[in-house]
Amino acid sequence: MRDKTDQIIKAAINVFIKKGFLQSTTQEIAKEADVAEVTLYRKFSTKQNLFETVIKKSLENHFKTRIFKLAEEETGRFFEEILDERLEVISKNHQLIKMLVSESMMGNLTGDLDFPSVIYNGLKAGIQLHFEKQNIAADPGIFAHQITGILVSNVLFVKETPYYKLAKEEKQKILDHYTTSLMANL
């Protein structure tokens, strides 16, 4: 039975990416999943329920990062490692992330599903922990805002070559630029 649920979730992601929440229909999702529409409704009571499940699963899969582990470590590369990891995830899942940002901006995602807020709040909590561990007296919110801005801008302003396809040296140049900007706030 789990296979059908996974089929539906994968199909829903594809359809939501292509059409967004409002323009997508459960009929299209069922067809993409190769299941009857009634099966879709047995698993998910409404299109909204399916959408929320898809978003939560996507955020869990793609943005459950190592930030808290990194926050505990005594590395001088804390911001660099966060940016590298998140830019990698964003560039590999660009269409999904773009849809999440779009749906958030249209008010279709609120509370614990609002993509920019989820990113910001996770960053702020991790940065706050890092600052406490390192005895750094700075406002984690400023850093979280700046990193969220960097990440969202990488969704909105598509680069010719995605981050994950760049050579190591090119990635390092980008990371150096961003971390220099962040460190200016300390």
Coordinates of C-alpha atoms in Angstrom, one line a residue:
M1 CA 0.0 0.0 0.0
R2 CA 2.9 2.4 0.7
D3 CA 3.9 2.1 -3.0
K4 CA 0.6 3.7 -4.1
T5 CA 1.0 6.5 -1.7
D6 CA 4.6 7.1 -2.9
Q7 CA 3.3 7.0 -6.5
I8 CA 0.7 9.6 -5.8
I9 CA 3.2 11.9 -4.0
K10 CA 5.7 11.7 -6.8
A11 CA 3.0 12.4 -9.4
A12 CA 1.6 15.2 -7.3
I13 CA 5.1 16.8 -7.1
N14 CA 5.4 16.6 -10.9
V15 CA 2.0 18.1 -11.5
F16 CA 2.3 20.8 -8.9
I17 CA 5.7 21.8 -10.3
K18 CA 4.3 22.1 -13.8
K19 CA 1.0 23.8 -12.9
G20 CA 1.1 25.1 -9.4
F21 CA -1.5 24.3 -6.7
L22 CA -4.5 26.2 -8.1
Q23 CA -4.3 25.0 -11.7
S24 CA -3.6 21.4 -10.8
T25 CA -6.5 18.9 -10.6
T26 CA -6.7 15.6 -8.7
Q27 CA -7.7 14.0 -12.0
E28 CA -4.4 15.0 -13.5
I29 CA -2.5 13.8 -10.5
A30 CA -4.3 10.5 -10.5
K31 CA -3.6 10.1 -14.2
E32 CA 0.1 10.9 -13.7
A33 CA 0.3 8.4 -10.8
D34 CA -1.5 5.8 -12.8
V35 CA -4.2 5.3 -10.1
A36 CA -7.9 5.8 -10.0
E37 CA -9.0 9.2 -8.7
V38 CA -10.9 7.4 -5.9
T39 CA -7.6 5.8 -4.8
L40 CA -6.1 9.3 -4.5
Y41 CA -9.0 10.4 -2.3
R42 CA -8.7 7.3 -0.1
K43 CA -5.1 8.3 0.6
F44 CA -5.6 12.1 0.8
S45 CA -9.1 13.4 1.6
T46 CA -8.6 16.7 -0.4
K47 CA -6.3 18.2 -2.9
Q48 CA -5.2 20.6 -0.1
N49 CA -4.3 17.7 2.1
L50 CA -2.3 16.1 -0.7
F51 CA -0.5 19.4 -1.4
E52 CA 0.4 19.9 2.3
T53 CA 1.7 16.3 2.5
V54 CA 3.8 16.8 -0.6
I55 CA 5.2 20.1 0.7
K56 CA 6.0 18.7 4.1
K57 CA 7.7 15.7 2.6
S58 CA 9.6 17.9 0.2
L59 CA 10.8 20.2 3.0
E60 CA 11.7 17.2 5.1
N61 CA 13.6 15.5 2.3
H62 CA 15.4 18.5 0.8
F63 CA 15.8 20.9 3.7
K64 CA 16.4 18.7 6.7
T65 CA 20.0 19.8 6.8
R66 CA 23.0 19.4 9.0
I67 CA 22.7 22.9 10.4
F68 CA 22.4 21.8 14.0
K69 CA 25.2 19.3 13.7
L70 CA 27.4 22.1 12.1
A71 CA 26.3 24.5 14.9
E72 CA 27.8 22.1 17.4
E73 CA 31.1 21.8 15.7
E74 CA 34.0 24.2 16.2
T75 CA 34.6 24.9 12.5
G76 CA 35.5 28.3 11.0
R77 CA 33.6 27.2 7.9
F78 CA 30.1 27.2 9.5
F79 CA 28.5 29.7 7.1
E80 CA 30.4 28.3 4.1
E81 CA 29.2 24.8 4.8
I82 CA 25.5 25.9 5.3
L83 CA 25.6 27.8 2.0
D84 CA 27.3 25.1 0.1
E85 CA 24.8 22.5 1.2
R86 CA 21.7 24.6 0.6
L87 CA 22.9 26.0 -2.7
E88 CA 23.5 22.4 -3.8
V89 CA 20.0 21.3 -2.8
I90 CA 18.3 24.3 -4.4
S91 CA 20.2 23.9 -7.7
K92 CA 19.4 20.2 -7.9
N93 CA 15.7 20.8 -7.1
H94 CA 15.2 24.2 -8.7
Q95 CA 11.8 23.6 -10.2
L96 CA 10.4 22.2 -6.9
I97 CA 11.9 25.1 -4.9
K98 CA 10.6 27.7 -7.4
M99 CA 7.1 26.2 -7.1
L100 CA 7.4 26.4 -3.3
V101 CA 8.5 30.0 -3.3
S102 CA 5.7 30.9 -5.8
E103 CA 3.0 29.2 -3.8
S104 CA 4.3 30.9 -0.6
M105 CA 4.2 34.3 -2.3
M106 CA 0.6 33.7 -3.5
G107 CA -0.4 32.8 0.1
N108 CA -1.1 29.2 -0.7
L109 CA 1.4 28.0 1.9
T110 CA 1.1 29.4 5.4
G111 CA 2.5 28.7 8.8
D112 CA 4.8 25.7 8.9
L113 CA 4.6 25.3 5.1
D114 CA 5.5 28.8 4.1
F115 CA 8.8 28.1 2.4
P116 CA 10.8 31.3 3.0
S117 CA 9.7 31.3 6.7
V118 CA 10.6 27.6 7.1
I119 CA 14.1 28.3 5.7
Y120 CA 14.5 31.5 7.8
N121 CA 13.4 29.9 11.0
G122 CA 15.6 26.8 10.6
L123 CA 18.6 29.0 9.8
K124 CA 17.9 31.3 12.7
A125 CA 17.7 28.5 15.2
G126 CA 20.9 26.8 13.9
I127 CA 22.8 30.1 13.8
Q128 CA 21.6 31.0 17.3
L129 CA 22.9 27.6 18.6
H130 CA 26.2 28.1 16.8
F131 CA 26.6 31.6 18.3
E132 CA 25.8 30.4 21.8
K133 CA 28.4 27.5 21.4
Q134 CA 31.0 29.9 20.1
N135 CA 30.2 32.8 22.5
I136 CA 29.5 35.1 19.6
A137 CA 27.4 38.2 20.5
A138 CA 25.6 38.9 17.3
D139 CA 21.9 38.8 16.1
P140 CA 21.3 35.4 14.5
G141 CA 18.2 37.0 12.7
I142 CA 20.4 39.3 10.6
F143 CA 22.4 36.3 9.4
A144 CA 19.3 34.2 8.8
H145 CA 17.8 37.0 6.8
Q146 CA 20.9 37.5 4.7
I147 CA 21.3 33.7 4.0
T148 CA 17.6 33.4 3.2
G149 CA 18.0 36.3 0.7
I150 CA 20.9 34.6 -0.9
L151 CA 19.1 31.3 -1.2
V152 CA 15.8 32.8 -2.6
S153 CA 17.8 35.0 -5.0
N154 CA 19.4 31.8 -6.4
V155 CA 15.9 30.4 -7.0
L156 CA 14.6 33.6 -8.7
F157 CA 17.7 34.5 -10.7
V158 CA 18.6 31.3 -12.6
K159 CA 22.3 30.9 -13.4
E160 CA 23.4 29.6 -16.8
T161 CA 25.1 26.7 -15.0
P162 CA 23.5 25.4 -11.9
Y163 CA 25.5 25.5 -8.7
Y164 CA 25.8 21.7 -8.4
K165 CA 27.4 21.5 -11.8
L166 CA 30.1 24.1 -11.2
A167 CA 33.7 23.2 -10.7
K168 CA 35.0 23.1 -7.2
E169 CA 37.0 26.3 -7.7
E170 CA 33.9 28.2 -9.1
K171 CA 31.8 27.1 -6.1
Q172 CA 34.6 28.2 -3.7
K173 CA 34.6 31.7 -5.4
I174 CA 30.9 32.0 -4.8
L175 CA 31.1 30.8 -1.2
D176 CA 34.0 33.1 -0.5
H177 CA 31.9 36.1 -1.8
Y178 CA 28.9 35.2 0.3
T179 CA 30.8 34.4 3.5
T180 CA 32.8 37.6 3.2
S181 CA 29.5 39.5 3.0
L182 CA 28.1 37.6 6.1
M183 CA 31.3 38.0 8.2
A184 CA 31.1 41.8 7.7
N185 CA 28.1 41.6 10.1
L186 CA 30.2 40.3 13.0

